[in-house]
Coordinates of C-alpha atoms in Angstrom, one line a residue:
M6 CA 12.6 -13.5 32.8
Q7 CA 15.7 -10.9 32.5
L8 CA 19.1 -12.7 32.8
V9 CA 21.3 -11.4 35.6
K10 CA 25.3 -10.5 35.0
K11 CA 27.6 -12.4 36.8
Y12 CA 30.1 -9.5 38.9
N13 CA 33.1 -8.6 37.2
M14 CA 36.6 -6.7 37.8
Q15 CA 36.7 -4.3 34.5
S16 CA 38.5 -1.0 34.4
I17 CA 36.7 1.8 35.0
R18 CA 36.7 5.5 34.4
N19 CA 34.1 7.8 35.3
I20 CA 33.7 11.2 33.4
A21 CA 31.6 14.3 33.6
I22 CA 31.4 16.6 30.7
I23 CA 31.4 20.0 31.7
A24 CA 30.7 22.8 28.8
H25 CA 28.4 25.6 28.7
V26 CA 24.9 26.1 27.2
D27 CA 24.9 25.2 23.6
H28 CA 28.9 24.0 22.5
G29 CA 28.1 20.6 21.6
K30 CA 28.0 18.7 25.0
T31 CA 25.1 16.4 24.0
T32 CA 26.1 16.2 20.7
L33 CA 29.5 14.3 21.9
V34 CA 27.8 12.4 23.7
D35 CA 26.0 10.9 20.9
K36 CA 29.1 10.5 19.4
I37 CA 30.7 8.6 21.9
I38 CA 28.0 5.9 21.7
D39 CA 27.7 6.0 18.2
Q40 CA 31.8 5.4 18.0
A41 CA 31.1 2.5 20.6
K42 CA 28.7 0.9 18.3
I43 CA 26.4 0.6 21.4
L44 CA 22.8 1.3 20.0
D45 CA 20.8 -1.8 18.7
E46 CA 20.8 -0.7 14.7
R47 CA 17.9 -2.0 14.3
K48 CA 16.6 1.4 16.6
V49 CA 15.0 4.2 15.4
R50 CA 18.2 6.6 16.4
T51 CA 17.8 10.4 17.4
E52 CA 19.5 13.0 17.8
L53 CA 20.8 14.6 21.1
L54 CA 20.2 10.9 23.0
L55 CA 20.9 13.0 26.8
D56 CA 18.2 15.7 26.3
S57 CA 15.4 13.2 26.8
N58 CA 13.3 16.5 29.3
D59 CA 10.9 17.6 26.8
L60 CA 12.4 21.4 28.1
E61 CA 15.7 20.4 27.0
R62 CA 15.1 19.7 24.0
E63 CA 13.4 23.0 23.2
R64 CA 15.6 24.8 25.3
G65 CA 18.4 23.6 24.0
I66 CA 20.2 22.8 27.5
T67 CA 20.6 19.8 30.0
I68 CA 18.8 21.2 33.2
L69 CA 19.0 16.8 34.7
S70 CA 22.2 14.9 35.3
K71 CA 22.1 11.5 33.0
N72 CA 24.1 8.2 32.3
V73 CA 25.3 6.7 30.2
S74 CA 28.2 3.3 29.8
V75 CA 30.0 2.4 26.6
T76 CA 33.0 0.4 26.6
Y77 CA 36.2 0.4 24.7
K78 CA 39.1 -1.2 24.5
G79 CA 37.4 -3.8 27.1
V80 CA 37.2 -0.3 29.9
K81 CA 34.1 0.2 30.8
I82 CA 33.3 4.6 30.9
N83 CA 31.3 5.6 32.8
V84 CA 30.0 9.0 31.4
I85 CA 28.1 11.6 32.8
D86 CA 26.0 14.4 31.2
T87 CA 26.0 18.0 34.1
P88 CA 24.0 20.7 33.8
G89 CA 25.9 24.0 32.4
H90 CA 24.0 26.2 34.2
A91 CA 24.9 28.0 37.9
D92 CA 21.7 27.8 38.2
F93 CA 21.3 24.1 38.5
G94 CA 24.2 23.6 40.2
G95 CA 22.5 21.6 42.8
E96 CA 22.6 18.6 40.7
V97 CA 26.3 19.6 39.2
E98 CA 27.7 19.2 42.6
R99 CA 26.1 15.5 42.9
V100 CA 27.5 14.2 39.1
L101 CA 31.1 15.6 40.2
K102 CA 31.1 13.5 43.2
M103 CA 30.7 11.1 40.9
A104 CA 33.2 11.6 38.6
D105 CA 37.7 11.0 38.7
G106 CA 37.7 13.4 35.7
V107 CA 36.2 15.9 33.6
L108 CA 35.7 16.4 29.7
L109 CA 35.9 20.0 29.5
L110 CA 34.0 20.8 26.6
V111 CA 34.4 24.3 24.7
D112 CA 33.1 26.0 21.6
A113 CA 36.7 27.2 19.7
F114 CA 34.9 30.4 19.0
E115 CA 33.5 31.2 22.0
G116 CA 35.5 30.6 23.9
P117 CA 35.2 29.4 28.3
M118 CA 31.9 31.3 29.4
P119 CA 30.9 32.3 32.7
Q120 CA 29.0 28.8 33.0
T121 CA 32.1 26.9 32.4
R122 CA 33.9 28.4 34.4
F123 CA 30.7 27.9 37.8
V124 CA 31.0 24.0 36.8
L125 CA 34.9 23.7 36.0
G126 CA 35.7 25.3 39.7
K127 CA 33.8 23.2 41.4
A128 CA 35.5 20.1 39.7
L129 CA 38.9 21.8 40.3
E130 CA 38.1 21.9 43.6
L131 CA 37.2 18.3 44.0
G132 CA 41.0 17.4 42.6
L133 CA 39.4 16.0 39.1
T134 CA 42.2 15.6 36.4
P135 CA 40.7 17.6 33.1
I136 CA 40.5 17.0 29.5
V137 CA 40.1 19.6 27.1
V138 CA 38.3 19.5 24.1
V139 CA 38.1 22.7 21.9
N140 CA 34.8 21.8 19.6
K141 CA 33.2 23.7 16.7
V142 CA 36.9 24.1 14.6
D143 CA 34.8 24.2 11.4
K144 CA 33.0 27.4 12.6
E145 CA 34.6 30.8 10.7
N146 CA 36.7 33.0 12.2
C147 CA 38.0 30.0 15.2
T148 CA 41.2 30.9 16.6
P149 CA 41.3 27.2 18.5
D150 CA 45.0 28.1 19.9
I151 CA 44.2 31.0 21.2
V152 CA 40.7 29.3 23.5
H153 CA 43.3 27.0 24.4
E154 CA 45.7 29.1 26.1
K155 CA 42.3 31.5 27.4
V156 CA 41.6 27.5 28.8
F157 CA 45.2 27.4 30.6
D158 CA 44.6 31.1 32.0
L159 CA 41.2 30.3 33.4
M160 CA 42.3 26.9 35.7
F161 CA 45.4 29.7 36.7
A162 CA 42.9 31.5 37.9
L163 CA 41.0 29.0 39.4
E164 CA 43.6 28.2 41.8
A165 CA 44.4 24.6 39.8
T166 CA 46.9 21.9 41.0
E167 CA 50.4 21.8 38.6
E168 CA 49.1 18.4 37.8
Q169 CA 45.0 20.0 37.1
L170 CA 47.2 22.7 34.6
N171 CA 49.2 20.3 32.6
F172 CA 45.9 19.0 31.5
Q173 CA 45.6 16.9 28.1
T174 CA 44.3 19.1 25.0
I175 CA 42.0 17.6 22.2
Y176 CA 40.3 19.3 18.6
G177 CA 37.4 18.5 16.6
S178 CA 33.8 19.0 15.5
A179 CA 31.4 16.4 17.7
K180 CA 29.0 17.7 14.6
N181 CA 31.0 16.5 11.8
G182 CA 32.3 12.7 14.0
W183 CA 36.4 13.4 14.2
M184 CA 38.3 14.4 16.9
S185 CA 42.1 14.6 16.2
T186 CA 44.7 15.7 18.7
D187 CA 45.6 18.9 16.1
W188 CA 43.1 21.0 15.0
K189 CA 44.5 21.8 12.1
N190 CA 44.2 17.4 10.5
E191 CA 41.2 16.0 10.5
T192 CA 40.1 12.7 11.0
D193 CA 37.2 10.6 10.1
N194 CA 36.3 9.4 13.8
I195 CA 36.7 10.2 17.4
I196 CA 39.0 7.6 18.8
P197 CA 41.7 10.0 19.6
L198 CA 39.4 11.1 22.0
L199 CA 38.4 7.7 23.9
D200 CA 42.3 6.7 23.6
Y201 CA 43.0 10.2 25.8
I202 CA 40.0 9.6 27.9
V203 CA 41.2 5.4 28.9
E204 CA 45.0 6.7 29.8
H205 CA 44.8 10.1 31.1
I206 CA 41.7 9.8 33.5
P207 CA 42.2 8.0 36.5
E208 CA 41.2 4.7 37.0
A209 CA 37.8 3.8 39.6
P210 CA 40.0 2.9 42.6
Y211 CA 38.5 -0.3 44.1
R212 CA 38.8 0.0 48.4
E213 CA 39.0 -2.9 49.9
G214 CA 36.8 -2.6 52.8
S215 CA 33.2 -2.4 54.8
P216 CA 31.2 -0.9 51.5
Q217 CA 29.7 2.8 51.3
M218 CA 28.3 4.7 48.8
Q219 CA 26.8 7.9 48.6
I220 CA 23.3 8.4 47.3
T221 CA 23.8 10.9 44.4
S222 CA 20.9 11.5 42.6
L223 CA 17.3 9.0 42.5
D224 CA 14.9 7.5 39.1
F225 CA 11.7 6.9 39.9
S226 CA 9.3 3.4 38.4
K227 CA 5.7 2.8 39.2
F228 CA 6.5 -0.7 39.6
T229 CA 9.4 -1.1 42.1
G230 CA 9.1 2.7 43.3
R231 CA 11.9 5.2 43.9
I232 CA 16.0 3.9 42.6
A233 CA 19.0 5.1 44.8
I234 CA 21.6 5.8 42.4
G235 CA 25.5 6.7 43.5
R236 CA 29.3 5.4 43.1
I237 CA 30.4 3.3 45.0
F238 CA 33.5 4.5 47.4
R239 CA 34.1 1.2 49.0
G240 CA 33.8 -2.4 49.6
D241 CA 31.2 -3.7 47.2
L242 CA 27.6 -4.2 47.2
E243 CA 25.4 -7.2 46.4
I244 CA 21.8 -8.5 46.2
N245 CA 19.6 -10.1 49.1
K246 CA 21.9 -8.4 52.0
D247 CA 21.1 -6.2 54.2
Y248 CA 22.6 -2.8 54.4
M249 CA 22.8 0.2 57.2
L250 CA 21.2 3.4 55.8
C251 CA 22.8 5.9 57.4
K252 CA 20.4 10.1 57.6
A253 CA 21.3 13.7 57.6
D254 CA 20.1 13.7 61.8
G255 CA 22.1 10.6 62.6
S256 CA 19.7 8.2 62.7
T257 CA 20.4 5.2 61.1
K258 CA 17.7 2.2 59.7
K259 CA 18.6 -1.1 58.5
V260 CA 17.5 -1.6 54.4
R261 CA 17.8 -4.9 52.4
I262 CA 18.8 -4.4 49.0
K263 CA 16.1 -6.1 46.5
E264 CA 18.0 -6.0 42.7
L265 CA 21.2 -3.8 41.5
H266 CA 21.7 -2.6 38.6
V267 CA 24.8 -1.2 36.2
F268 CA 24.6 1.5 33.6
E269 CA 25.4 -0.1 30.3
G270 CA 25.0 1.6 26.9
M271 CA 22.0 4.0 27.3
G272 CA 20.0 1.9 29.9
K273 CA 20.6 -0.2 32.9
A274 CA 22.3 -4.5 33.5
K275 CA 20.6 -6.1 36.0
V276 CA 23.7 -7.5 38.6
D277 CA 24.6 -9.5 41.6
K278 CA 26.9 -7.5 42.9
V279 CA 28.8 -4.2 42.1
R280 CA 32.5 -3.4 42.7
S281 CA 33.8 -0.2 44.7
G282 CA 34.4 2.8 41.9
D283 CA 31.2 1.9 40.2
I284 CA 27.8 3.9 39.6
C285 CA 25.0 1.7 40.3
A286 CA 21.3 2.3 40.9
I287 CA 19.6 0.3 43.5
T288 CA 16.1 -1.0 43.8
G289 CA 14.1 -2.2 47.3
I290 CA 15.3 0.5 49.9
E291 CA 12.5 3.0 51.2
G292 CA 12.9 6.4 53.1
F293 CA 16.8 7.8 51.7
D294 CA 17.1 11.1 50.9
I295 CA 19.5 12.3 48.4
G296 CA 23.4 12.5 50.8
D297 CA 22.4 9.4 52.5
T298 CA 24.7 6.7 53.4
I299 CA 24.3 2.6 52.2
A300 CA 27.4 1.9 54.9
D301 CA 27.3 -1.7 56.7
L302 CA 25.3 -3.4 59.1
E303 CA 27.5 -3.8 61.8
N304 CA 30.0 -1.1 61.6
P305 CA 27.9 1.9 60.0
E306 CA 30.8 4.3 58.5
P307 CA 28.7 7.5 56.8
L308 CA 30.5 9.6 54.1
P309 CA 30.3 13.4 54.5
R310 CA 27.3 14.7 53.0
I311 CA 27.2 17.3 49.9
A312 CA 27.8 20.4 50.6
I313 CA 25.0 22.7 48.2
D314 CA 25.5 26.4 47.3
Q315 CA 22.5 27.8 49.0
P316 CA 19.4 29.5 47.3
T317 CA 20.1 33.1 45.9
M318 CA 16.1 34.1 45.5
S319 CA 13.0 33.3 46.6
M320 CA 9.1 33.4 45.0
L321 CA 5.4 33.0 46.4
F322 CA 3.8 29.9 45.1
T323 CA -0.1 29.9 45.7
I324 CA -2.8 28.6 44.2
N325 CA -4.9 29.9 40.9
N326 CA -7.8 32.7 42.7
S327 CA -8.4 34.3 39.2
P328 CA -11.7 34.1 37.3
F329 CA -10.5 31.6 34.9
F330 CA -9.4 29.6 37.9
G331 CA -9.6 25.5 37.2
K332 CA -10.9 26.5 33.1
E333 CA -7.1 24.9 32.2
G334 CA -5.7 22.6 34.3
K335 CA -6.5 19.6 36.3
Y336 CA -4.4 20.1 39.5
V337 CA -6.0 23.3 41.6
T338 CA -5.9 23.0 45.3
S339 CA -4.1 23.7 47.5
R340 CA -3.4 20.0 48.5
H341 CA -1.8 19.4 45.6
L342 CA 0.8 22.3 45.2
R343 CA 1.9 21.2 48.3
D344 CA 2.5 17.8 47.4
R345 CA 4.2 18.4 43.8
L346 CA 6.7 20.8 45.7
E347 CA 7.5 18.2 48.1
R348 CA 7.9 16.0 45.7
E349 CA 10.5 18.5 44.2
L350 CA 12.5 18.6 47.4
E351 CA 12.9 14.9 47.2
K352 CA 15.4 15.2 44.4
N353 CA 16.1 18.9 43.8
L354 CA 18.3 20.1 46.4
A355 CA 19.0 23.2 45.5
M356 CA 15.4 23.8 46.1
K357 CA 14.3 24.6 49.4
V358 CA 10.5 25.3 50.4
E359 CA 9.0 27.5 53.5
Y360 CA 5.3 27.0 54.7
T361 CA 3.3 30.4 55.7
D362 CA 0.6 31.2 58.0
S363 CA -1.9 30.4 54.6
E364 CA -2.5 26.5 53.8
D365 CA -2.4 28.3 50.3
K366 CA 0.6 30.0 50.5
F367 CA 4.2 28.3 49.9
I368 CA 8.1 30.8 49.7
V369 CA 10.2 28.8 47.7
F370 CA 14.0 29.3 46.8
G371 CA 16.1 28.7 43.6
R372 CA 19.1 29.8 42.5
G373 CA 18.0 32.3 40.2
V374 CA 15.2 33.0 37.9
L375 CA 15.8 30.1 35.6
H376 CA 16.2 27.3 38.1
L377 CA 12.5 28.7 39.4
S378 CA 11.2 28.7 35.8
V379 CA 11.8 25.3 35.2
L380 CA 9.8 24.0 37.7
I381 CA 7.4 26.1 36.9
E382 CA 7.2 25.0 33.4
T383 CA 7.0 21.7 34.4
M384 CA 4.5 22.6 36.4
R385 CA 2.3 23.5 34.0
R386 CA 3.1 20.5 32.0
E387 CA 2.1 18.4 34.1
G388 CA -1.3 19.4 34.7
Y389 CA -1.1 22.5 37.2
E390 CA -2.0 26.0 37.1
L391 CA -0.4 28.1 40.8
Q392 CA 0.0 31.8 40.8
V393 CA 4.0 33.1 41.0
G394 CA 4.8 36.1 42.4
K395 CA 7.8 38.4 41.2
P396 CA 11.1 36.7 41.9
N397 CA 13.4 38.3 45.3
V398 CA 16.6 38.1 46.2
I399 CA 17.6 37.0 49.3
I400 CA 19.3 39.3 51.9
K401 CA 21.6 37.9 54.6
T402 CA 23.2 39.6 57.2
I403 CA 26.5 39.0 57.5
D404 CA 29.4 40.0 60.0
G405 CA 26.5 42.7 61.2
V406 CA 26.5 44.0 57.2
K407 CA 23.0 43.9 54.9
C408 CA 24.7 41.6 52.1
E409 CA 23.1 40.8 48.8
P410 CA 24.1 37.9 46.2
M411 CA 26.5 39.3 43.2
E412 CA 26.8 38.1 39.8
T413 CA 29.4 38.0 37.0
L414 CA 27.9 39.4 33.7
S415 CA 29.0 38.6 30.5
I416 CA 27.2 40.5 27.7
D417 CA 28.9 39.7 24.0
V418 CA 27.4 42.8 21.5
P419 CA 28.2 44.9 18.2
E420 CA 30.9 47.4 19.0
D421 CA 28.1 50.5 17.9
V422 CA 25.0 49.6 20.7
A423 CA 27.8 48.2 23.2
S424 CA 27.4 51.7 25.3
K425 CA 23.8 51.3 25.2
A426 CA 24.5 47.7 27.1
I427 CA 26.9 49.4 29.2
N428 CA 24.4 52.6 30.6
L429 CA 21.8 49.8 30.9
V430 CA 23.8 47.2 33.4
S431 CA 25.3 51.0 35.3
L432 CA 21.3 51.8 35.9
R433 CA 21.1 48.3 37.8
K434 CA 24.2 49.3 40.1
G435 CA 26.8 47.4 37.9
D436 CA 30.5 47.6 37.4
L437 CA 32.5 47.4 34.2
L438 CA 34.9 44.8 34.8
V439 CA 36.5 43.9 31.3
M440 CA 36.0 45.1 27.8
E441 CA 38.0 43.8 25.7
P442 CA 37.2 43.1 21.1
K443 CA 36.2 39.5 20.3
G444 CA 36.1 38.8 16.7
D445 CA 33.6 41.2 15.7
L446 CA 32.1 42.3 18.8
Q447 CA 32.4 43.8 22.0
H448 CA 32.8 41.2 25.1
L449 CA 31.5 43.1 28.6
E450 CA 31.7 41.2 32.2
F451 CA 30.4 43.4 34.7
T452 CA 29.8 42.7 38.6
I453 CA 26.0 43.2 38.9
P454 CA 23.7 42.6 41.8
S455 CA 21.5 39.6 41.2
R456 CA 18.1 41.7 41.6
G457 CA 19.3 44.2 39.2
L458 CA 19.4 41.2 36.3
I459 CA 15.3 41.0 37.0
G460 CA 14.6 42.3 33.8
L461 CA 17.9 43.5 32.6
R462 CA 17.8 40.4 29.7
N463 CA 15.0 42.6 27.6
K464 CA 16.2 45.6 28.1
I465 CA 19.3 44.8 26.4
L466 CA 18.2 42.9 23.9
T467 CA 15.6 46.0 23.1
A468 CA 18.7 48.2 23.1
T469 CA 20.7 46.1 21.2
A470 CA 18.2 44.8 18.2
G471 CA 18.4 41.2 19.8
A472 CA 22.0 41.2 18.5
A473 CA 23.1 41.1 22.5
I474 CA 24.0 37.4 23.7
I475 CA 24.0 37.1 27.9
N476 CA 25.0 35.4 30.5
H477 CA 25.3 35.6 34.0
R478 CA 26.2 33.2 37.2
F479 CA 26.6 33.8 41.2
S480 CA 30.0 34.9 42.6
E481 CA 29.3 35.8 46.1
Y482 CA 27.4 37.5 48.5
A483 CA 28.3 41.4 49.2
P484 CA 27.1 44.5 50.7
Y485 CA 23.9 45.9 49.5
K486 CA 24.5 48.5 46.8
G487 CA 21.3 50.4 47.6
N488 CA 18.3 51.3 45.8
M489 CA 18.2 51.2 42.1
S490 CA 16.4 53.7 40.3
Q491 CA 12.6 53.5 38.8
D492 CA 12.6 56.0 36.6
D493 CA 12.1 53.5 33.5
A494 CA 9.4 51.5 35.1
K495 CA 5.5 51.8 32.9
G496 CA 2.4 51.6 34.2
A497 CA 0.1 48.6 33.5
I498 CA -3.1 48.7 31.6
V499 CA -5.4 46.3 33.1
S500 CA -9.1 45.3 31.9
N501 CA -11.9 46.4 34.5
I502 CA -14.3 44.3 32.8
T503 CA -14.6 40.9 32.2
G504 CA -15.9 39.2 28.7
K505 CA -13.9 39.1 25.4
A506 CA -11.4 42.0 23.9
T507 CA -12.7 43.7 20.8
A508 CA -10.2 44.6 18.0
Y509 CA -12.3 48.2 17.8
A510 CA -11.2 48.5 21.8
I511 CA -8.0 47.8 21.3
D512 CA -7.4 50.3 18.5
R513 CA -8.5 53.0 19.3
L514 CA -6.2 52.9 22.6
Q515 CA -2.8 51.5 21.3
D516 CA -1.3 55.0 21.7
R517 CA -1.7 54.8 25.1
G518 CA 0.4 51.7 25.5
R519 CA 1.6 48.0 23.9
F520 CA -0.7 45.4 24.1
F521 CA -0.3 41.3 25.2
I522 CA -3.3 40.4 24.4
D523 CA -5.2 39.6 21.0
P524 CA -8.0 40.7 19.8
N525 CA -11.5 37.8 20.6
E526 CA -8.9 36.8 23.5
E527 CA -10.8 36.2 27.1
I528 CA -10.1 38.4 29.2
Y529 CA -11.1 39.4 33.3
K530 CA -11.7 41.9 35.4
G531 CA -8.2 42.8 37.0
Q532 CA -6.1 41.1 34.3
V533 CA -3.3 42.8 32.7
V534 CA -3.7 43.3 29.4
G535 CA -0.8 46.3 28.1
E536 CA 1.9 48.2 29.0
N537 CA 1.2 52.2 29.7
S538 CA 3.2 54.5 27.9
K539 CA 3.4 56.2 30.9
N540 CA 4.7 55.6 35.0
D541 CA 0.9 55.4 36.1
D542 CA -1.7 52.2 36.1
M543 CA -4.9 52.8 33.6
A544 CA -8.3 50.7 33.6
V545 CA -9.8 50.1 30.1
N546 CA -12.6 48.5 28.9
L547 CA -11.2 46.6 25.7
I548 CA -14.9 44.6 25.8
K549 CA -16.5 48.0 24.1
G550 CA -18.0 47.4 20.5
K551 CA -18.8 50.1 17.3
Q552 CA -21.8 51.7 17.5
L553 CA -23.7 50.5 14.7
T554 CA -25.8 53.5 13.1
N555 CA -27.7 52.8 9.6
V556 CA -25.7 55.9 8.3
R557 CA -23.0 55.8 6.0
S558 CA -20.5 58.2 6.5
S559 CA -17.2 58.0 4.3
G560 CA -13.8 56.7 6.2
T561 CA -16.6 55.1 9.1
D562 CA -15.7 51.3 8.2
N563 CA -11.6 51.7 7.8
A564 CA -10.4 48.6 9.2
A565 CA -8.9 48.1 12.4
K566 CA -5.2 48.2 12.6
I567 CA -4.1 46.2 15.7
F568 CA 0.0 46.2 16.0
P569 CA 0.9 42.4 16.9
K570 CA 1.0 41.6 20.6
V571 CA 4.0 41.3 22.8
D572 CA 4.0 37.7 23.6
F573 CA 6.1 36.6 26.5
S574 CA 7.6 34.1 27.6
L575 CA 7.7 32.5 31.2
E576 CA 10.9 33.6 32.0
E577 CA 10.4 37.0 30.7
C578 CA 6.9 36.9 32.2
M579 CA 8.4 36.2 36.2
E580 CA 10.6 39.3 35.3
Y581 CA 8.2 41.3 33.9
I582 CA 5.6 42.0 37.2
R583 CA 5.8 44.2 39.4
D584 CA 5.5 43.8 43.3
D585 CA 1.3 44.1 43.5
E586 CA 1.0 41.5 40.7
Y587 CA 0.8 37.8 40.3
L588 CA 1.5 35.5 37.1
E589 CA -1.4 33.0 36.5
V590 CA 0.1 30.4 35.0
T591 CA -2.1 27.4 33.7
P592 CA -1.0 24.1 30.9
L593 CA -2.3 26.7 28.5
S594 CA -2.2 30.2 29.5
L595 CA 0.3 32.7 31.7
R596 CA -1.8 36.0 32.8
M597 CA -0.1 39.1 34.5
R598 CA -2.6 40.3 36.9
K599 CA -2.9 42.1 40.0
I600 CA -2.6 41.3 43.0
N601 CA -6.2 43.3 45.1
F602 CA -7.9 45.6 41.5
V603 CA -10.0 48.1 43.3
K604 CA -9.8 50.9 40.6
Y605 CA -13.0 51.7 38.9

């Protein structure tokens, strides 16, 4: 039988970690866990404990927020890992609601980045106390003091209060496991950071009164069902007691808490009572949504609901009806697709789904291409087959003016190719705001319509031979900037027959464009198999083999020299497809195809 911990009034610090992708956030959490020695020495240790999702490990990004708790000097520190990308803003805003302070983690060479700015702005709005951690001070050519100044300038630009601007700074290398108040003075542990958290992050206040807790995230267990997670704002919660669940529409529902858990180490511990200020997980209540409040039974007072930034992009999701339908996936029907999207809506607050007149077509709204691609990639790994259309930005009318979403785009490129990047962004209606040297790179900042970003990354990486570092974040809705030139749009090479592609046929057509398939790959009629070097679409027969004769002449048996195929990632496919094309997504394949192929 699981032991139930008795209630205690331990001092608590709730802290969220904010950082740009790959600045070392998850590595730092690993070191905090190690320092607090909360892991069982006998268990096999893995790196990046918080990136539990396969997609997170592969991409090196945090998508879902997770909780870890350590005890240091008798103080309980709840560490909340936050997504670093603006596309996961729905996660970010919920997470920050649970924190009293933030660790702002910044790379000692790169300095504060666009996504850092997005999450930090949210944290400062909520009045959270920041501690700045300048990480990776062991990097060559790093400038910790200049980065410290840049963080101050950024906070000032984000209208931080006097107290927030008077932030504490600590330096170190999470990878090498040390932190210090002076970056020139290397230590052998991260204790200075833990001391700063205990000293400078406000203690989670204990508010007396009738209980209030907002559900900010959820978990699922196949044994106990849905689990509500959140921070108790006021009063205490106890097991086997009745409470009132306050819903979005103003209705209330009586619920009973069967089990309470608090976070302890990487797991959870069962308790009989949780005090206000702590973060807990509740099992046994049904019919709740994120943003609902658990309140007193007699006098329920709901907390203000979480305001989430609205989606900026939409995509059509539909069932796979290609000739290869059902060959690779397990879930292929419209019912499967509808159920999966409805499940996603329960926990993905920044996403919306609109049902169309057709049973098998759904319009899915998200925060950007990355936000939507993570959902699609997760679904294909779960065994779903589906088709998606070209991403479209959401146009709004504000005060009678047609407006579109605008983004702040930052590009770091070698100086000799900076003009190519500027030219490509200018063609997409981008305006150059900042141009300054950053080490041996040129740092460029633009404001650009969101639709201009679709497909831009590939073009910039090609033009700069892969040397560009590209980041962007949503900034605002602004007046529509007009149509973009499509001069660089190339036509598609489309298969007009189903079968197995031959090396001979591909070899004959290589001078007409570049191919997305390998010899001997199964293709079907209407599949986009390559890119035409001209602007119009071209239908080809790639099944045709060599005519065999019994006459040998010199030069007839030269082996076909096939160039390697162009390999697209999921996001690149999503950005590449045209309005008259679908992207077919299965657990094993990504194929682009014409929606209505009637040529030839």
